[in-house]
Short mmCIF file of C-alpha atoms in Angstrom, two decimals:
data_model
loop_
_atom_site.label_atom_id
_atom_site.label_comp_id
_atom_site.label_asym_id
_atom_site.label_seq_id
_atom_site.Cartn_x
_atom_site.Cartn_y
_atom_site.Cartn_z
CA MET A 1140 -9.47 28.83 10.28
CA LYS A 1141 -11.24 27.12 7.41
CA ARG A 1142 -8.75 24.24 7.50
CA ILE A 1143 -9.18 23.84 11.27
CA ALA A 1144 -12.97 23.90 10.86
CA ASN A 1145 -12.75 21.23 8.15
CA ILE A 1146 -10.72 19.02 10.48
CA PHE A 1147 -13.07 19.33 13.46
CA PHE A 1148 -16.35 19.34 11.56
CA GLY A 1149 -15.42 17.27 8.54
CA ARG A 1150 -16.78 13.84 7.66
CA LEU A 1151 -13.82 11.99 9.16
CA MET A 1152 -14.02 13.64 12.57
CA LEU A 1153 -17.81 13.41 12.78
CA GLY A 1154 -17.76 9.81 11.56
CA ALA A 1155 -15.05 8.88 14.07
CA LEU A 1156 -17.09 10.51 16.84
CA ILE A 1157 -20.19 8.54 15.89
CA ILE A 1158 -18.20 5.28 15.82
CA MET A 1159 -16.63 6.07 19.20
CA LEU A 1160 -20.07 6.72 20.70
CA GLN A 1161 -21.36 3.41 19.34
CA PHE A 1162 -18.37 1.51 20.65
CA GLY A 1163 -18.46 3.33 23.99
CA TRP A 1164 -22.11 2.42 24.45
CA PHE A 1165 -21.32 -1.21 23.62
CA VAL A 1166 -18.46 -1.28 26.17
CA TYR A 1167 -20.66 0.42 28.79
CA LEU A 1168 -23.35 -2.26 28.43
CA ILE A 1169 -20.78 -5.01 28.96
CA TYR A 1170 -19.14 -3.21 31.89
CA SER A 1171 -22.43 -2.51 33.66
CA SER A 1172 -23.53 -6.13 33.24
CA THR A 1173 -20.29 -7.59 34.59
CA ALA A 1174 -20.09 -5.09 37.47
CA ALA A 1175 -23.66 -5.80 38.60
CA ASN A 1176 -23.43 -9.58 38.61
CA THR A 1177 -20.48 -11.68 39.83
CA ALA A 1178 -21.56 -14.72 37.83
CA ILE A 1179 -21.71 -12.67 34.64
CA ASN A 1180 -18.27 -11.21 35.42
CA VAL A 1181 -16.75 -14.67 35.92
CA GLY A 1182 -18.41 -15.88 32.74
CA PHE A 1183 -17.05 -12.91 30.82
CA GLN A 1184 -13.53 -13.55 32.15
CA MET A 1185 -13.79 -17.12 30.90
CA ILE A 1186 -14.94 -15.82 27.51
CA ALA A 1187 -11.89 -13.53 27.44
CA VAL A 1188 -9.52 -16.43 28.15
CA ALA A 1189 -11.24 -18.59 25.52
CA LEU A 1190 -11.02 -15.75 22.98
CA ALA A 1191 -7.32 -15.24 23.75
CA LEU A 1192 -6.69 -18.96 23.17
CA TYR A 1193 -8.67 -18.78 19.94
CA VAL A 1194 -6.55 -15.86 18.72
CA ALA A 1195 -3.35 -17.64 19.79
CA ASN A 1196 -4.23 -20.61 17.58
CA LYS A 1197 -5.22 -18.59 14.52
CA ASP A 1198 -2.97 -18.71 11.46
CA ILE A 1199 -2.05 -15.03 11.60
CA ARG A 1200 1.07 -12.99 12.28
CA THR A 1201 2.59 -13.42 15.73
CA SER A 1202 2.80 -9.67 16.35
CA TYR A 1203 -0.88 -9.30 15.48
CA LYS A 1204 -1.76 -12.15 17.85
CA MET A 1205 0.22 -10.65 20.72
CA SER A 1206 -1.42 -7.25 20.40
CA TRP A 1207 -4.90 -8.70 20.57
CA ILE A 1208 -4.12 -11.25 23.29
CA PHE A 1209 -2.68 -8.50 25.50
CA LEU A 1210 -5.69 -6.27 24.92
CA ILE A 1211 -8.20 -9.08 25.50
CA LEU A 1212 -6.62 -10.32 28.74
CA PHE A 1213 -5.50 -6.99 30.19
CA LEU A 1214 -8.67 -5.03 29.35
CA PRO A 1215 -11.31 -7.70 28.57
CA VAL A 1216 -14.29 -5.33 28.77
CA PHE A 1217 -12.66 -3.24 26.04
CA GLY A 1218 -10.58 -5.87 24.22
CA CYS A 1219 -13.26 -8.53 23.63
CA PRO A 1220 -15.80 -6.30 21.86
CA ALA A 1221 -12.95 -4.53 20.02
CA TYR A 1222 -11.74 -7.85 18.63
CA PHE A 1223 -15.21 -8.96 17.52
CA LEU A 1224 -15.78 -5.64 15.78
CA PHE A 1225 -12.35 -4.84 14.38
CA GLY A 1226 -10.08 -7.84 14.86
CA HIS A 1227 -11.28 -9.92 11.93
CA SER A 1228 -9.34 -9.01 8.82
CA SER A 1229 -11.83 -10.54 6.40
CA LEU A 1230 -15.02 -9.14 4.92
CA THR A 1231 -18.45 -10.69 5.23
CA LYS A 1232 -18.84 -14.08 3.63
CA LYS A 1233 -21.12 -12.68 0.93
CA THR A 1234 -18.71 -9.86 0.07
CA ARG A 1235 -15.69 -12.18 0.04
CA LYS A 1236 -17.50 -14.57 -2.25
CA TYR A 1237 -18.39 -11.83 -4.69
CA PHE A 1238 -14.91 -10.28 -4.70
CA LYS A 1239 -13.36 -13.71 -5.21
CA LYS A 1240 -15.64 -14.37 -8.15
CA VAL A 1241 -14.66 -11.11 -9.84
CA ILE A 1242 -10.94 -11.47 -9.11
CA ASP A 1243 -10.87 -15.10 -10.31
CA ALA A 1244 -12.61 -14.05 -13.53
CA ALA A 1245 -10.01 -11.33 -14.10
CA ALA A 1246 -7.17 -13.79 -13.51
CA LEU A 1247 -8.35 -15.90 -16.45
CA HIS A 1248 -7.35 -13.04 -18.76
CA ARG A 1249 -3.72 -13.08 -17.52
CA SER A 1250 -2.05 -16.08 -19.13
CA ARG A 1251 1.19 -17.31 -17.60
CA ASP A 1252 4.15 -17.11 -19.99
CA ASP A 1253 6.17 -20.27 -19.38
CA GLU A 1254 8.65 -19.34 -22.09
CA ASN A 1255 9.63 -16.10 -20.33
CA GLU A 1256 9.98 -17.96 -17.05
CA LYS A 1257 12.32 -20.48 -18.69
CA LEU A 1258 14.40 -17.67 -20.22
CA LEU A 1259 14.71 -15.99 -16.84
CA GLU A 1260 15.62 -19.25 -15.12
CA THR A 1261 18.44 -19.72 -17.62
CA ASP A 1262 19.71 -16.22 -16.87
CA ASN A 1263 19.22 -16.13 -13.09
CA TYR A 1264 17.83 -19.00 -11.03
CA TYR A 1265 16.94 -16.89 -7.96
CA ALA A 1266 15.19 -14.24 -10.03
CA SER A 1267 13.10 -16.97 -11.63
CA LYS A 1268 11.94 -18.13 -8.19
CA GLN A 1269 10.52 -14.68 -7.44
CA ALA A 1270 8.84 -14.61 -10.86
CA ARG A 1271 7.45 -18.08 -10.33
CA TYR A 1272 6.00 -17.03 -6.97
CA LEU A 1273 4.24 -14.00 -8.47
CA SER A 1274 3.02 -15.94 -11.48
CA ARG A 1275 1.65 -18.99 -9.68
CA ASN A 1276 0.54 -17.54 -6.35
CA ALA A 1277 -0.48 -13.98 -7.22
CA GLY A 1278 -1.58 -14.73 -10.77
CA TYR A 1279 0.52 -12.07 -12.55
CA PRO A 1280 2.64 -13.16 -15.53
CA LEU A 1281 6.26 -12.31 -16.28
CA TYR A 1282 7.04 -10.10 -19.29
CA ARG A 1283 10.09 -9.12 -21.27
CA GLU A 1284 10.70 -5.44 -20.68
CA THR A 1285 10.13 -3.13 -23.64
CA ASP A 1286 10.57 0.32 -22.13
CA SER A 1287 10.27 1.59 -18.59
CA ARG A 1288 11.30 4.76 -16.80
CA TYR A 1289 11.81 5.52 -13.14
CA PHE A 1290 11.00 8.97 -11.74
CA ASN A 1291 12.69 10.07 -8.53
CA SER A 1292 9.92 12.57 -7.76
CA ALA A 1293 6.28 13.09 -8.63
CA GLU A 1294 6.98 16.49 -10.17
CA ALA A 1295 9.43 14.80 -12.53
CA ALA A 1296 6.74 12.33 -13.59
CA PHE A 1297 3.90 14.86 -13.82
CA PRO A 1298 4.68 16.45 -17.26
CA GLN A 1299 5.05 13.02 -18.87
CA LEU A 1300 1.84 11.83 -17.22
CA LEU A 1301 -0.05 14.82 -18.63
CA ALA A 1302 1.44 14.21 -22.09
CA ASP A 1303 0.37 10.56 -22.01
CA LEU A 1304 -3.16 11.51 -20.94
CA GLU A 1305 -3.30 14.01 -23.81
CA SER A 1306 -2.33 11.26 -26.26
CA ALA A 1307 -5.21 8.94 -25.26
CA GLU A 1308 -7.35 7.70 -28.12
CA LYS A 1309 -9.42 4.88 -26.62
CA PHE A 1310 -9.49 4.85 -22.82
CA ILE A 1311 -7.98 6.23 -19.62
CA PHE A 1312 -8.18 4.35 -16.32
CA MET A 1313 -7.04 6.01 -13.07
CA GLU A 1314 -7.16 4.50 -9.55
CA TYR A 1315 -5.78 6.41 -6.55
CA PHE A 1316 -5.94 6.44 -2.77
CA ILE A 1317 -5.99 10.23 -2.35
CA VAL A 1318 -7.44 12.83 -4.69
CA GLU A 1319 -7.57 16.55 -3.91
CA GLU A 1320 -8.59 19.54 -5.99
CA GLY A 1321 -5.64 21.79 -6.76
CA GLN A 1322 -2.95 22.44 -9.33
CA MET A 1323 -2.16 18.76 -9.98
CA PHE A 1324 -5.63 17.26 -10.06
CA ASP A 1325 -7.25 20.24 -11.79
CA ALA A 1326 -4.78 19.90 -14.67
CA ILE A 1327 -5.60 16.19 -14.90
CA VAL A 1328 -9.37 16.74 -14.76
CA SER A 1329 -9.13 19.34 -17.51
CA ILE A 1330 -7.53 16.76 -19.81
CA LEU A 1331 -9.91 13.99 -18.73
CA GLN A 1332 -12.95 16.19 -19.41
CA LYS A 1333 -11.62 17.13 -22.85
CA LYS A 1334 -10.83 13.52 -23.72
CA ALA A 1335 -14.26 12.35 -22.57
CA ALA A 1336 -15.84 14.95 -24.87
CA GLN A 1337 -13.74 13.51 -27.72
CA GLY A 1338 -15.20 10.05 -27.14
CA VAL A 1339 -12.36 8.56 -25.07
CA GLU A 1340 -13.65 6.31 -22.30
CA VAL A 1341 -12.49 7.85 -19.03
CA ARG A 1342 -12.82 6.12 -15.66
CA LEU A 1343 -11.50 7.27 -12.30
CA MET A 1344 -11.69 5.54 -8.93
CA TYR A 1345 -10.60 6.94 -5.57
CA ASP A 1346 -10.70 5.63 -2.01
CA ASP A 1347 -13.30 7.34 0.13
CA VAL A 1348 -11.37 7.20 3.41
CA GLY A 1349 -8.12 8.18 1.70
CA SER A 1350 -9.84 11.25 0.26
CA ILE A 1351 -12.24 11.95 3.11
CA GLN A 1352 -10.38 15.09 4.20
CA THR A 1353 -9.58 16.28 0.69
CA LEU A 1354 -12.88 15.90 -1.19
CA PRO A 1355 -16.49 16.80 -0.37
CA PRO A 1356 -19.05 13.98 -0.03
CA HIS A 1357 -20.27 12.44 -3.29
CA TYR A 1358 -17.53 14.11 -5.30
CA GLU A 1359 -17.92 11.36 -7.86
CA ARG A 1360 -21.09 13.17 -9.03
CA VAL A 1361 -19.03 16.28 -9.84
CA LEU A 1362 -16.76 14.23 -12.09
CA GLU A 1363 -19.67 12.36 -13.65
CA ASN A 1364 -21.12 15.73 -14.70
CA LYS A 1365 -17.86 16.39 -16.54
CA GLY A 1366 -18.22 13.14 -18.50
CA ILE A 1367 -15.74 11.24 -16.32
CA ARG A 1368 -17.05 7.92 -15.08
CA CYS A 1369 -16.20 7.77 -11.40
CA VAL A 1370 -16.43 5.28 -8.54
CA CYS A 1371 -15.76 5.90 -4.87
CA PHE A 1372 -14.13 2.80 -3.34
CA ASN A 1373 -15.69 1.39 -0.16
CA PRO A 1374 -17.62 4.52 0.91
CA PHE A 1375 -17.11 5.54 4.53
CA ARG A 1376 -20.11 4.91 6.73
CA PRO A 1377 -19.95 5.78 10.45
CA VAL A 1378 -21.07 2.31 11.57
CA LEU A 1379 -18.99 -0.23 13.49
CA SER A 1380 -17.71 -2.45 10.71
CA VAL A 1381 -14.59 -4.41 9.81
CA ILE A 1382 -15.14 -3.48 6.14
CA MET A 1383 -13.64 -0.06 6.86
CA ASN A 1384 -10.28 -1.78 7.51
CA HIS A 1385 -9.78 -2.55 3.83
CA ARG A 1386 -8.79 0.40 1.68
CA ASP A 1387 -7.71 0.76 -1.94
CA HIS A 1388 -4.14 2.04 -1.56
CA ARG A 1389 -3.20 1.41 -5.19
CA LYS A 1390 -1.96 4.13 -7.55
CA ILE A 1391 -2.60 3.22 -11.18
CA THR A 1392 -2.94 5.05 -14.48
CA VAL A 1393 -3.47 3.17 -17.75
CA VAL A 1394 -3.67 4.91 -21.14
CA ASP A 1395 -5.02 2.91 -24.12
CA GLY A 1396 -3.49 -0.26 -22.68
CA LYS A 1397 -0.12 0.97 -23.98
CA VAL A 1398 1.24 3.01 -21.07
CA ALA A 1399 0.86 2.52 -17.32
CA TYR A 1400 2.02 4.37 -14.22
CA THR A 1401 2.36 3.33 -10.61
CA GLY A 1402 4.41 4.39 -7.60
CA GLY A 1403 3.90 6.27 -4.37
CA PHE A 1404 2.34 9.51 -5.53
CA ASN A 1405 -1.36 10.35 -5.32
CA LEU A 1406 -3.21 13.16 -7.09
CA ALA A 1407 -2.72 16.11 -4.74
CA ASP A 1408 -0.48 19.16 -4.73
CA GLU A 1409 1.91 18.11 -1.96
CA TYR A 1410 3.05 15.16 -4.10
CA ILE A 1411 4.42 17.52 -6.78
CA ASN A 1412 5.56 20.03 -4.14
CA ALA A 1413 3.12 22.66 -5.40
CA LYS A 1414 2.45 23.19 -1.71
CA GLU A 1415 4.65 22.32 1.24
CA LYS A 1416 3.33 20.28 4.16
CA TYR A 1417 6.29 18.39 5.59
CA GLY A 1418 9.32 19.91 3.96
CA TYR A 1419 10.24 18.57 0.52
CA TRP A 1420 7.97 15.66 -0.43
CA LYS A 1421 10.01 12.96 -2.13
CA ASP A 1422 8.10 10.29 -3.97
CA ALA A 1423 8.72 7.75 -6.72
CA GLY A 1424 6.95 6.82 -9.93
CA LEU A 1425 7.34 4.23 -12.65
CA ARG A 1426 6.17 4.40 -16.25
CA ILE A 1427 5.98 1.17 -18.24
CA THR A 1428 4.93 0.29 -21.78
CA GLY A 1429 4.28 -2.85 -23.78
CA GLU A 1430 2.58 -6.10 -22.90
CA SER A 1431 3.11 -5.71 -19.15
CA VAL A 1432 0.58 -2.84 -19.13
CA TRP A 1433 -2.10 -5.50 -19.50
CA SER A 1434 -1.64 -6.58 -15.89
CA PHE A 1435 -2.46 -3.05 -14.71
CA THR A 1436 -5.46 -2.91 -17.04
CA THR A 1437 -6.89 -6.06 -15.48
CA MET A 1438 -6.09 -4.82 -11.94
CA PHE A 1439 -8.14 -1.71 -12.55
CA LEU A 1440 -11.04 -3.51 -14.23
CA GLU A 1441 -11.38 -6.12 -11.49
CA MET A 1442 -11.56 -3.45 -8.78
CA TRP A 1443 -14.02 -1.42 -10.86
CA ASP A 1444 -16.23 -4.46 -11.33
CA CYS A 1445 -16.06 -5.28 -7.62
CA MET A 1446 -17.38 -1.82 -6.74
CA THR A 1447 -19.96 -1.42 -9.53
CA GLY A 1448 -21.32 -4.96 -9.60
CA LYS A 1449 -20.94 -4.99 -13.39
CA GLU A 1450 -18.84 -7.20 -15.64
CA SER A 1451 -16.35 -5.53 -17.98
CA ASP A 1452 -15.39 -6.86 -21.39
CA TYR A 1453 -11.71 -7.27 -20.58
CA GLU A 1454 -10.46 -8.28 -24.00
CA SER A 1455 -11.86 -5.14 -25.61
CA TYR A 1456 -9.23 -3.18 -23.66
CA ARG A 1457 -6.26 -5.32 -24.63
CA SER A 1458 -3.68 -3.51 -26.74
CA ARG A 1459 -1.66 -5.42 -29.33
CA THR A 1460 2.01 -4.67 -28.81
CA GLU A 1461 3.79 -7.62 -30.41
CA ASN A 1462 6.17 -5.54 -32.52
CA LEU A 1463 7.77 -3.56 -29.71
CA PRO A 1464 11.50 -4.30 -29.23
CA VAL A 1465 12.35 -6.06 -25.96
CA SER A 1466 15.33 -5.41 -23.70
CA ARG A 1467 17.54 -7.85 -21.83
CA GLY A 1468 15.47 -7.45 -18.67
CA PHE A 1469 12.17 -8.71 -17.27
CA ILE A 1470 9.29 -6.91 -15.63
CA GLN A 1471 6.34 -8.19 -13.60
CA PRO A 1472 3.52 -5.96 -12.31
CA TYR A 1473 1.62 -7.47 -9.39
CA ALA A 1474 -1.20 -6.70 -6.99
CA ASP A 1475 -1.87 -7.65 -3.40
CA SER A 1476 -5.31 -8.24 -1.90
CA PRO A 1477 -6.21 -8.62 1.78
CA LEU A 1478 -8.92 -11.15 0.89
CA ASP A 1479 -6.84 -14.14 -0.20
CA HIS A 1480 -4.47 -14.36 2.82
CA GLU A 1481 -1.55 -14.50 0.38
CA ASP A 1482 0.80 -11.77 1.62
CA VAL A 1483 2.22 -10.93 -1.78
CA GLY A 1484 3.67 -7.51 -0.90
CA GLU A 1485 5.57 -8.80 2.12
CA ASN A 1486 6.72 -11.98 0.39
CA VAL A 1487 8.16 -10.04 -2.54
CA TYR A 1488 10.19 -7.98 -0.07
CA LEU A 1489 11.27 -11.01 1.99
CA ASN A 1490 12.37 -12.87 -1.14
CA LEU A 1491 14.50 -9.92 -2.22
CA ILE A 1492 16.15 -9.63 1.19
CA SER A 1493 16.84 -13.35 1.49
CA HIS A 1494 18.48 -13.55 -1.97
CA ALA A 1495 20.61 -10.41 -1.58
CA LYS A 1496 24.37 -10.93 -1.78
CA LYS A 1497 25.76 -7.39 -1.81
CA TYR A 1498 23.18 -4.80 -0.77
CA VAL A 1499 19.53 -4.08 -0.01
CA TYR A 1500 18.48 -0.43 -0.25
CA ILE A 1501 14.98 0.55 0.90
CA PHE A 1502 12.77 3.64 0.76
CA THR A 1503 9.72 3.57 3.05
CA PRO A 1504 7.68 6.31 4.76
CA TYR A 1505 6.74 3.97 7.62
CA LEU A 1506 8.90 1.30 9.25
CA ILE A 1507 6.55 -0.76 11.40
CA VAL A 1508 7.74 -4.30 10.85
CA GLY A 1509 6.89 -7.68 12.31
CA SER A 1510 9.33 -10.28 13.58
CA GLU A 1511 9.65 -11.92 10.15
CA MET A 1512 10.79 -8.72 8.43
CA LYS A 1513 13.07 -7.69 11.31
CA THR A 1514 14.73 -11.11 11.31
CA ALA A 1515 15.22 -11.04 7.53
CA LEU A 1516 16.79 -7.56 7.58
CA VAL A 1517 19.11 -8.31 10.52
CA ASN A 1518 20.14 -11.73 9.18
CA ALA A 1519 21.04 -10.18 5.83
CA ALA A 1520 23.14 -7.52 7.56
CA LYS A 1521 24.88 -10.12 9.74
CA CYS A 1522 25.77 -12.07 6.59
CA GLY A 1523 27.61 -9.03 5.24
CA VAL A 1524 24.87 -7.57 3.06
CA ASP A 1525 24.80 -3.74 3.08
CA VAL A 1526 21.26 -3.08 4.33
CA ARG A 1527 20.13 0.56 4.32
CA ILE A 1528 16.69 2.02 4.98
CA VAL A 1529 15.62 5.62 4.38
CA VAL A 1530 12.66 6.98 6.39
CA PRO A 1531 11.30 10.55 6.61
CA GLY A 1532 13.17 13.30 8.39
CA ILE A 1533 9.94 15.23 8.89
CA PRO A 1534 6.92 13.08 9.83
CA ASP A 1535 3.37 13.34 8.51
CA LYS A 1536 1.95 11.44 11.51
CA LYS A 1537 3.90 12.07 14.70
CA LEU A 1538 2.59 9.07 16.65
CA VAL A 1539 3.35 6.69 13.77
CA TYR A 1540 6.76 8.32 13.36
CA LEU A 1541 7.54 7.70 17.02
CA LEU A 1542 6.53 4.07 16.51
CA THR A 1543 8.79 3.87 13.44
CA GLN A 1544 11.73 5.08 15.53
CA SER A 1545 11.07 2.41 18.16
CA TYR A 1546 12.51 -0.16 15.72
CA PHE A 1547 15.75 1.72 15.06
CA ALA A 1548 17.86 0.45 17.96
CA HIS A 1549 17.20 -3.25 17.31
CA LEU A 1550 17.93 -2.91 13.60
CA ILE A 1551 21.05 -0.80 14.07
CA LYS A 1552 22.43 -3.27 16.64
CA GLY A 1553 21.91 -5.97 14.01
CA GLY A 1554 23.94 -4.06 11.43
CA VAL A 1555 21.14 -2.33 9.50
CA ARG A 1556 21.85 1.30 8.60
CA ILE A 1557 18.95 3.74 9.10
CA TYR A 1558 18.78 7.14 7.42
CA LYS A 1559 16.43 10.07 7.99
CA TYR A 1560 15.65 12.04 4.84
CA THR A 1561 16.72 15.48 6.04
CA PRO A 1562 14.94 17.69 3.45
CA GLY A 1563 11.49 16.46 4.46
CA PHE A 1564 9.12 13.54 3.94
CA ILE A 1565 9.98 10.52 1.81
CA HIS A 1566 6.87 8.73 0.58
CA SER A 1567 8.54 6.39 -1.93
CA LYS A 1568 8.14 2.62 -1.55
CA CYS A 1569 11.16 1.10 -3.31
CA PHE A 1570 13.68 -1.72 -2.98
CA ALA A 1571 16.94 -2.05 -4.92
CA VAL A 1572 19.10 -5.18 -4.60
CA ASP A 1573 22.50 -6.16 -6.03
CA ASP A 1574 22.22 -4.11 -9.29
CA TYR A 1575 19.80 -6.73 -10.62
CA TYR A 1576 16.52 -6.43 -8.73
CA ALA A 1577 14.16 -3.59 -7.84
CA THR A 1578 10.55 -2.98 -6.93
CA VAL A 1579 8.57 0.23 -7.14
CA GLY A 1580 4.99 0.41 -5.94
CA THR A 1581 2.54 1.33 -3.22
CA VAL A 1582 3.45 -1.15 -0.46
CA ASN A 1583 4.69 0.46 2.76
CA LEU A 1584 6.56 -1.44 5.46
CA ASP A 1585 3.67 -1.34 7.92
CA TYR A 1586 0.93 -3.73 8.95
CA ARG A 1587 -1.93 -2.01 7.16
CA SER A 1588 -0.17 -1.81 3.85
CA LEU A 1589 1.22 -5.34 4.02
CA PHE A 1590 -1.92 -7.11 5.21
CA LEU A 1591 -5.09 -4.96 5.12
CA HIS A 1592 -4.97 -2.81 1.99
CA PHE A 1593 -5.28 -3.44 -1.73
CA GLU A 1594 -1.82 -2.66 -3.13
CA CYS A 1595 0.25 -2.96 -6.29
CA GLY A 1596 3.83 -2.80 -7.49
CA VAL A 1597 6.28 -3.78 -10.20
CA SER A 1598 9.09 -6.29 -9.80
CA MET A 1599 12.03 -5.71 -12.15
CA TYR A 1600 15.07 -7.76 -13.04
CA ASN A 1601 18.13 -6.54 -14.97
CA THR A 1602 16.43 -3.48 -16.46
CA ASP A 1603 17.82 0.04 -16.80
CA THR A 1604 15.26 1.15 -14.23
CA VAL A 1605 16.93 -1.01 -11.58
CA MET A 1606 20.03 1.13 -11.84
CA GLN A 1607 17.93 4.30 -11.96
CA VAL A 1608 16.40 3.31 -8.63
CA LYS A 1609 19.84 2.58 -7.19
CA GLU A 1610 21.27 5.93 -8.38
CA ASP A 1611 18.37 7.76 -6.74
CA MET A 1612 19.00 5.89 -3.51
CA LEU A 1613 22.72 6.65 -3.47
CA ALA A 1614 21.95 10.34 -4.01
CA THR A 1615 19.35 10.24 -1.25
CA PHE A 1616 21.79 8.72 1.25
CA GLU A 1617 24.05 11.73 0.67
CA GLU A 1618 21.35 14.21 1.70
CA SER A 1619 20.08 12.13 4.63
CA HIS A 1620 21.24 11.79 8.23
CA GLU A 1621 22.41 8.35 9.35
CA VAL A 1622 20.91 7.49 12.73
CA THR A 1623 23.33 6.21 15.37
CA LEU A 1624 22.73 3.83 18.24
CA ASP A 1625 23.72 6.57 20.69
CA GLU A 1626 20.88 8.75 19.38
CA CYS A 1627 18.39 5.96 19.99
CA GLU A 1628 19.63 5.16 23.48
CA SER A 1629 19.97 8.77 24.58
CA ARG A 1630 16.21 9.31 24.55
CA LYS A 1631 14.55 9.94 27.88
CA LEU A 1632 13.36 6.84 29.72
CA LEU A 1633 9.70 7.87 29.61
CA VAL A 1634 9.88 8.37 25.85
CA ARG A 1635 11.45 4.93 25.37
CA MET A 1636 8.81 3.36 27.59
CA PHE A 1637 6.06 5.02 25.57
CA MET A 1638 7.67 3.83 22.33
CA GLY A 1639 7.75 0.29 23.74
CA ALA A 1640 4.05 0.51 24.59
CA LEU A 1641 3.31 1.74 21.07
CA LYS A 1642 5.19 -1.22 19.62
CA LEU A 1643 2.93 -3.59 21.54
CA PHE A 1644 -0.06 -2.22 19.62
CA ALA A 1645 1.78 -1.61 16.32
CA PRO A 1646 -0.36 -3.99 14.23
CA LEU A 1647 -3.53 -2.24 15.41
CA LEU A 1648 -2.46 1.31 14.50
#
């Protein structure tokens, strides 16, 4: 009963209700004006056509254009105000300018390593093109790998994460989308509080919308009272605003600038399967050490500065790691921002697919892809590449899951193999390609993650972790159900029609 009450009377539900009332009132004013006056109605129809043409000529994804054009022309009284309020993917000019200033300042602390790029080019030309893209367009340098470890579940990573937090001597930075009190987070907070008392600088940042149903309002004050410096990213305000579109979906932990973690798991009990929500929760994590940790340190600091309005002394957090032995492989942490219109997350994935010769294996909790990604996946399969995608067997969001399944038939017809993770919900976001390439991070294969959220990941070439990712994927295929075309086409007609309608609005969900 308490959980049901929290859902219906919590901040998210009440905030959504307030926003719906505001939007409904706005739509009512437009409708009443156009219904009462023919001239106004004709003028509004002309505005709708002009807006549709404007959207059609914008330099944005075709699928996103089509969704808005359909909505604007088919339901102009609803679609026009919706586009003006929610259709713009950018922040206010003032906010964009400030964020750009902070992010550009952070980028100055990440020097490109031309020598590493030359070494990689000598070893593998195509791998060097990916590294060059991330270095020159995203601003994240390439590093020689020193030591990295892939975890095939959050509970496997959790003991090592706690041990690394316990070892902190200078600082701990943590940035997560979802935080919830419970076995996992309470254990972390206990260590953070102890370390803060010892003089270690401890900072934690969480996304307000991501944690809106798991934390009480102003929870940052609770952590501040424990000596943990805390920032709530982009606080939720029940006012019609495009700013709410942009969320901090990153998962980052940095300890003393020597160790960093990223991956799919947040700080809540379902991620370590301390409680069951959707069957077994399968996630992925990556632990890295050495110079490459610096990229995650700067990612955290730039986001912290954006939210606090203060300027951090970046170099004071740089760890000197010159004497660590390097491996044969290369590693490249990267971040993606919705503010620069450089679709780093998607481009990393597209580059991997286009350069694949033998196989592309993918873990993703959501498969809501645009025409570019669909074409890349199908073309690879038609060229003889073994393309396999694992999605959840048990959904966390039933409507989104139905939308995910609407893409199955087209991909399967094109030769892509789709698997449902039978034990439960797979939340990992991983690619493995040809025994040489892999990525592990926070980027889902859906519109929000690819284009609207702040994300991060790690690109790897010829490291031991690449094979660790592959081994996990091969094991996962064995315990998953491969979807057949007959299953897709045997659905009832009404269900398939509804799935088609959902696909039309996929970029807006």
